[in-house]
Short mmCIF file of C-alpha atoms and ligand atoms in Angstrom, two decimals:
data_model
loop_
_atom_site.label_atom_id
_atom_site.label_comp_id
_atom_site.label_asym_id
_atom_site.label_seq_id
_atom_site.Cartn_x
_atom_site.Cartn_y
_atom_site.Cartn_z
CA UNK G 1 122.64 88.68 -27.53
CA UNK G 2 124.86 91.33 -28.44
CA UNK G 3 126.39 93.88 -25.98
CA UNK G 4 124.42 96.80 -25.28
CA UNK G 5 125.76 100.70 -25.39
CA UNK G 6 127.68 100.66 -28.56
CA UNK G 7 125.93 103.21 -30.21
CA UNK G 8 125.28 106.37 -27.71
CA UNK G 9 123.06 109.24 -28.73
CA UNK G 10 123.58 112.10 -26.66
CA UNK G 11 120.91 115.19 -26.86
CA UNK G 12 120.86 118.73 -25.13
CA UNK G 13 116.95 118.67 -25.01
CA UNK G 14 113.95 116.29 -25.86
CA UNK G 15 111.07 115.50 -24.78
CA UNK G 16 111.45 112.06 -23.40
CA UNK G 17 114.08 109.98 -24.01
CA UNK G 18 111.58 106.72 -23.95
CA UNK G 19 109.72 108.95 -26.90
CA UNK G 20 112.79 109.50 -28.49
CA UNK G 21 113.33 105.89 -29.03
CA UNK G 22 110.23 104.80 -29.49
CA UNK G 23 109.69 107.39 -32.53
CA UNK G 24 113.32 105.47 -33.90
CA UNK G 25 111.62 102.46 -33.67
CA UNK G 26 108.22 103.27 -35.38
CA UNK G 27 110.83 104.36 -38.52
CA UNK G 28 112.81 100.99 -38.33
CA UNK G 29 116.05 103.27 -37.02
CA UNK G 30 116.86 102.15 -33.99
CA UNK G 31 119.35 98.91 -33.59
CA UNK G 32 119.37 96.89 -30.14
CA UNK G 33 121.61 98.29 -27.56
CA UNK G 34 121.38 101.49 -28.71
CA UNK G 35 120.76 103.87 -26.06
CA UNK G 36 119.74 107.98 -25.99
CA UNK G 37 120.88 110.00 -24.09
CA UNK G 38 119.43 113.78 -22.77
CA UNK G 39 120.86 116.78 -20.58
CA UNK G 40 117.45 118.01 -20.84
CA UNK G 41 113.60 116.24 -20.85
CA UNK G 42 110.75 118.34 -21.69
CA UNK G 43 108.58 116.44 -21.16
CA UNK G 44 109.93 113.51 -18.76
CA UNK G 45 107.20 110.70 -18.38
CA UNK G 46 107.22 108.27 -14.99
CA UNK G 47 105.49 105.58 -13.83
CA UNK G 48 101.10 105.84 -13.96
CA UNK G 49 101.20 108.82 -16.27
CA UNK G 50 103.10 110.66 -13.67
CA UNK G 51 105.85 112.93 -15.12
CA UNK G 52 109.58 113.08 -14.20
CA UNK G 53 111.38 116.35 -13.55
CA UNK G 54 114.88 116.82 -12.94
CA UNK G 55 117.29 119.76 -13.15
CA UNK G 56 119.19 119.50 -16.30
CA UNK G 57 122.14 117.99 -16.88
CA UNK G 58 122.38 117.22 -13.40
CA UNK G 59 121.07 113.83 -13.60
CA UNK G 60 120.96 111.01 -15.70
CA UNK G 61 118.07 110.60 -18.00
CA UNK G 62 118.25 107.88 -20.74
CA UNK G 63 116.29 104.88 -22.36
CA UNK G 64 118.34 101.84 -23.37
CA UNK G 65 116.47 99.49 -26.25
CA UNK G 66 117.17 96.12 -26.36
CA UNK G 67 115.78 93.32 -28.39
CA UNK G 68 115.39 89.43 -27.45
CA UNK G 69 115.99 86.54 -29.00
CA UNK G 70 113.10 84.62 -27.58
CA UNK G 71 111.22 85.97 -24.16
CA UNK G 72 108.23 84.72 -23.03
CA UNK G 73 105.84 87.16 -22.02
CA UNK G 74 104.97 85.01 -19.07
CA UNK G 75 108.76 86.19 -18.08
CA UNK G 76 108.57 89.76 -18.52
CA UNK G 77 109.26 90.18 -14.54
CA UNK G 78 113.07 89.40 -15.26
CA UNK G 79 113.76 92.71 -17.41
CA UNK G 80 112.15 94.65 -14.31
CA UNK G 81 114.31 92.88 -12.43
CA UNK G 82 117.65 92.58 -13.99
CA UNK G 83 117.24 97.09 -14.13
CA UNK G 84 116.52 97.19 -10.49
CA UNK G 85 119.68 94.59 -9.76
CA UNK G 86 121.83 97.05 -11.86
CA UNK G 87 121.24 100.28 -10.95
CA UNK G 88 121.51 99.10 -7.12
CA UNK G 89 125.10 97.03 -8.76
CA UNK G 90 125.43 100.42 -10.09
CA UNK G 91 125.76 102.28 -6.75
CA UNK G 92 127.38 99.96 -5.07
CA UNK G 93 130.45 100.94 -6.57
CA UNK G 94 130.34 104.56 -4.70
CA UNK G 95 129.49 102.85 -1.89
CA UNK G 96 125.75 103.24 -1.65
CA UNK G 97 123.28 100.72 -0.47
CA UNK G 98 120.09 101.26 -2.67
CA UNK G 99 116.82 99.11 -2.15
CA UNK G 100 114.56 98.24 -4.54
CA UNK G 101 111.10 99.63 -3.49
CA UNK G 102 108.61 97.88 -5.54
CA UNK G 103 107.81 97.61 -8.17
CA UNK G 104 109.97 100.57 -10.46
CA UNK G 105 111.89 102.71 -7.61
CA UNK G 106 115.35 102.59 -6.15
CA UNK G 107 115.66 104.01 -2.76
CA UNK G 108 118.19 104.61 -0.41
CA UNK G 109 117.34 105.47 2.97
CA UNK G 110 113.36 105.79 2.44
CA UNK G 111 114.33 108.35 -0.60
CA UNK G 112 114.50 107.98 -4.33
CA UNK G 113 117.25 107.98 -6.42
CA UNK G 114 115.87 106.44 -9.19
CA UNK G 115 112.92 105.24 -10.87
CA UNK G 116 112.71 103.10 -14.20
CA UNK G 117 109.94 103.26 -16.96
CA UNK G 118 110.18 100.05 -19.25
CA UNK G 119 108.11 99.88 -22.28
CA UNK G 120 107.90 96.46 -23.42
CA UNK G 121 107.01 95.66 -27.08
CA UNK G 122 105.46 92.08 -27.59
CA UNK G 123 104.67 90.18 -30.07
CA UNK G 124 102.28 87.23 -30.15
CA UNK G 125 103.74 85.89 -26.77
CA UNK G 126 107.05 87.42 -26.93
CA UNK G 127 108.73 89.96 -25.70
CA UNK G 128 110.39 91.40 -28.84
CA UNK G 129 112.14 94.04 -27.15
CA UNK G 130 112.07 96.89 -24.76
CA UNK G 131 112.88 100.60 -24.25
CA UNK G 132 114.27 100.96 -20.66
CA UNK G 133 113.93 104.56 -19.63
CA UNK G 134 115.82 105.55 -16.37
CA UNK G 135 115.93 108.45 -14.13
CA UNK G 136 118.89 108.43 -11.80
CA UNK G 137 119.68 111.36 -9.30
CA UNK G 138 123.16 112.15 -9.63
CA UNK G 139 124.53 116.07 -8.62
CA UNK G 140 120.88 117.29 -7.88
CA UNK G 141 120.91 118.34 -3.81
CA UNK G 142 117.88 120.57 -3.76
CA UNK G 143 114.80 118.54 -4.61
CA UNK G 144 112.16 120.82 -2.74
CA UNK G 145 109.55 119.36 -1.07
CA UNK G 146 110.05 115.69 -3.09
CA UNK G 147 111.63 112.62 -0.97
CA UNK G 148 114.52 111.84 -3.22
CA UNK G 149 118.24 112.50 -2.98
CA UNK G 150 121.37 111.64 -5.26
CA UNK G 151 124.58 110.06 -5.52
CA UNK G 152 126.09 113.43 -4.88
CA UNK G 153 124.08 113.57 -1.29
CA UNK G 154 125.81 110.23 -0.24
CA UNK G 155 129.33 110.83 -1.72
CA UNK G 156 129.88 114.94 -1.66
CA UNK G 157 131.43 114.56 -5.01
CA UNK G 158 130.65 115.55 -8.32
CA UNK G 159 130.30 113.10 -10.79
CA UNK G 160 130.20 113.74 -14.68
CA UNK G 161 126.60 112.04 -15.98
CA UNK G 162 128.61 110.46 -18.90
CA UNK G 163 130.56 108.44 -15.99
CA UNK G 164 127.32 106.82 -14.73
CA UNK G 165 126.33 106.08 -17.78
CA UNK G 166 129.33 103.68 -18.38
CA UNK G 167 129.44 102.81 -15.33
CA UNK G 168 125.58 101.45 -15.70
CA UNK G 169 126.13 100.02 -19.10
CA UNK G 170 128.79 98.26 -17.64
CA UNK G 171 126.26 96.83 -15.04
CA UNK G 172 124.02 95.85 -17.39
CA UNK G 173 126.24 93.95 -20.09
CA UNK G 174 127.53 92.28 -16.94
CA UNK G 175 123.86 91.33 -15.62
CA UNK G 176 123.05 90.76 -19.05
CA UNK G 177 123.80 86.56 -18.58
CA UNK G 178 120.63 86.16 -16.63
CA UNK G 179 118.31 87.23 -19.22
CA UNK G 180 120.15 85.39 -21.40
CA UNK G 181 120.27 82.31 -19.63
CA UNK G 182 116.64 83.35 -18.62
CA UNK G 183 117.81 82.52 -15.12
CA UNK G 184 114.72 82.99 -13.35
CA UNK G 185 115.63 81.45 -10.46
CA UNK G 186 118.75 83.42 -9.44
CA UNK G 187 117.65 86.75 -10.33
CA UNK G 188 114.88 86.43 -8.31
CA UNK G 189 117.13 85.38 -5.09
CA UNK G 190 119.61 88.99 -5.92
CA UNK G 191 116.57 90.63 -6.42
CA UNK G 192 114.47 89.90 -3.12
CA UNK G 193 117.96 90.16 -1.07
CA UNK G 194 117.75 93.93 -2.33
CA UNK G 195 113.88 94.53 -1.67
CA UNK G 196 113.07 97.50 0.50
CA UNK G 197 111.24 96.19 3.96
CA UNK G 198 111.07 92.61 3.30
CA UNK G 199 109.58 90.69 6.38
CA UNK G 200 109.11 94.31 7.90
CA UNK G 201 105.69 95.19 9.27
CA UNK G 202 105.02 98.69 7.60
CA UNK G 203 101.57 100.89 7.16
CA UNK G 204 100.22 100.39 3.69
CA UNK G 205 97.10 101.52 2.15
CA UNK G 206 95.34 98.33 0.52
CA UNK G 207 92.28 99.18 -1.38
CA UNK G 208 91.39 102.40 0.51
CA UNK G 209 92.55 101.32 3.83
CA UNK G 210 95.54 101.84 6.09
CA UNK G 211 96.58 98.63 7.68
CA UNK G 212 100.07 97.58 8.82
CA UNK G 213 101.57 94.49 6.29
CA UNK G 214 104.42 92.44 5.90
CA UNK G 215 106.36 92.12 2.47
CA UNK G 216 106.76 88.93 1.56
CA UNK G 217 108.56 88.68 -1.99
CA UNK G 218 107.11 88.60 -5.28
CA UNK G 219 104.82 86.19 -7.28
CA UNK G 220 106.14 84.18 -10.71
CA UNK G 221 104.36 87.20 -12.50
CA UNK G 222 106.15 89.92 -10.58
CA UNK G 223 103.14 90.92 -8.08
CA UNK G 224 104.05 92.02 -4.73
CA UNK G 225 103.36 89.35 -1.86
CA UNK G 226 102.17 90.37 1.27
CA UNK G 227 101.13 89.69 4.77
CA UNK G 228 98.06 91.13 5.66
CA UNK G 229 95.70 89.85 8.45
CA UNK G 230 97.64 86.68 8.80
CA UNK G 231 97.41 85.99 5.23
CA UNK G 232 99.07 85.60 2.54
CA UNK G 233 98.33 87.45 -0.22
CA UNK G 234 99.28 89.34 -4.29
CA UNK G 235 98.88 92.75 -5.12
CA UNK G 236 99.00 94.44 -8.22
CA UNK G 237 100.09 98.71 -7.50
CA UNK G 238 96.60 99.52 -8.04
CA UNK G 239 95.39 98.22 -4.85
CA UNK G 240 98.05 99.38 -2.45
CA UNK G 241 100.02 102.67 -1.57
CA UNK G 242 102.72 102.77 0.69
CA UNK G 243 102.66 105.27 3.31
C1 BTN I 301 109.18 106.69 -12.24
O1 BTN I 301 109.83 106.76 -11.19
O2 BTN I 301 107.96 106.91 -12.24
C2 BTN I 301 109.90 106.34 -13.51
C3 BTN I 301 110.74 107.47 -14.00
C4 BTN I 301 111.46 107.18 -15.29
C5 BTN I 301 112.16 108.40 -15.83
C6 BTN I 301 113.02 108.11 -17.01
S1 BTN I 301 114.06 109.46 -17.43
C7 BTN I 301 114.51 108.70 -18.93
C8 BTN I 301 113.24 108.07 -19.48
N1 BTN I 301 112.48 109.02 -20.27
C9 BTN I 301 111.31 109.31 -19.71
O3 BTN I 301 110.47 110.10 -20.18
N2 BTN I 301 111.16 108.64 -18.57
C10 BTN I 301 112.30 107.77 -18.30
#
């Protein structure tokens, strides 16, 4: 598979990057490893129809598309994965110990820094390819009454956008090998030695009701495993809501 970020496209305003690509796409104009770039989304999308606001060109906001050679759908958990792994390989290099809360946010301390909307395209039962949209909080210090912070929060420096962005290209070229490989086994140790809370008893809503739980990991199929009355058991987002 061919390196990804050789082919940047940087825009003042749109209205989501993850749109932006995938109208590319539809017109046969976008090549893997492209990835788009915005100081400005109008209309920022997140995870469960929620939508993503950030003060512009404060923050990174970008979708990376990459195309597979031959990825099971049954396997779709790694590319989840292998994002989390770099954007927390990502700020490790300014020193900051992010968590990945599951299953699409990176925290540090109990607030978000960044959260990751991946749009898989499949084919039969293939993952053909993916646009990777990610929201990382980078000079923004006021975030009202949200619980997020930034790089800038933990470091006190400014940091151009355009630097993070190589800097998490250069993550993910360099995490690249276990999709490749389709290592499923050693992503999935990096991965649960960065989950927030694992074997921590916190209070969880499950199905309506708050009851104190234990994360356990994550199934084969990327569900979140939990203790819960003794038991072990899998939960899809749905059912559960951290509090
Ligand atoms: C979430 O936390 O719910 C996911 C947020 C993902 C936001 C990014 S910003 C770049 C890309 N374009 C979008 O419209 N959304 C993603």
């Amino acid at each position: 598979m061919k390196q990804l970020g050789l082919k940047i496209i940087q825009l003042d305003t749109v209205d989501s990057t993850n749109n932006f690509a995938a109208n590319l796409l539809s017109m046969g104009e976008l090549a893997h490893g492209t990835v788009i770039m915005a100081d400005e989304q109008t209309k920022g999308r997140g995870q469960r129809g929620s939508k993503w606001v950030t003060q512009p060109a404060m923050n990174l906001t970008a979708s990376f598309f990459v195309q597979y050679d031959n990825l099971a759908v049954s396997k779709q958990m790694m590319i989840n994965q292998w994002i989390s792994l770099v954007i927390i390989d990502m700020l490790k290099k300014h020193k900051i110990s992010g968590k990945i809360k599951w299953p699409n946010d990176i925290f540090v301390n109990d607030q978000k820094i960044a959260g990751i909307l991946i749009e898989n395209q499949l084919s039969q039962n293939k993952v053909k390819s993916s646009i990777i949209g990610i929201g990382l909080n980078v000079n923004q210090v006021d975030f009202g009454d949200l619980n997020a912070t930034s790089i800038k929060q933990h470091t006190q420096n400014f940091i151009p956008v355009n630097e993070i962005l190589m800097q998490l290209i250069e993550s993910l070229n360099r995490l690249l090998k276990f999709i490749i490989e389709e290592d499923v086994t050693r992503l999935k140790e990096l991965y649960l030695l960065s989950l927030w809370k694992l074997n921590e008893e916190i209070s969880c809503t499950v199905n309506g009701e708050t009851t104190l739980v234990k994360i356990l990991g994550t199934s084969d199929f990327g569900l979140l495993l939990m203790e819960i009355d003794g038991k072990e058991k899998e939960f899809d987002l749905k059912e559960i809501q951290f509090l």
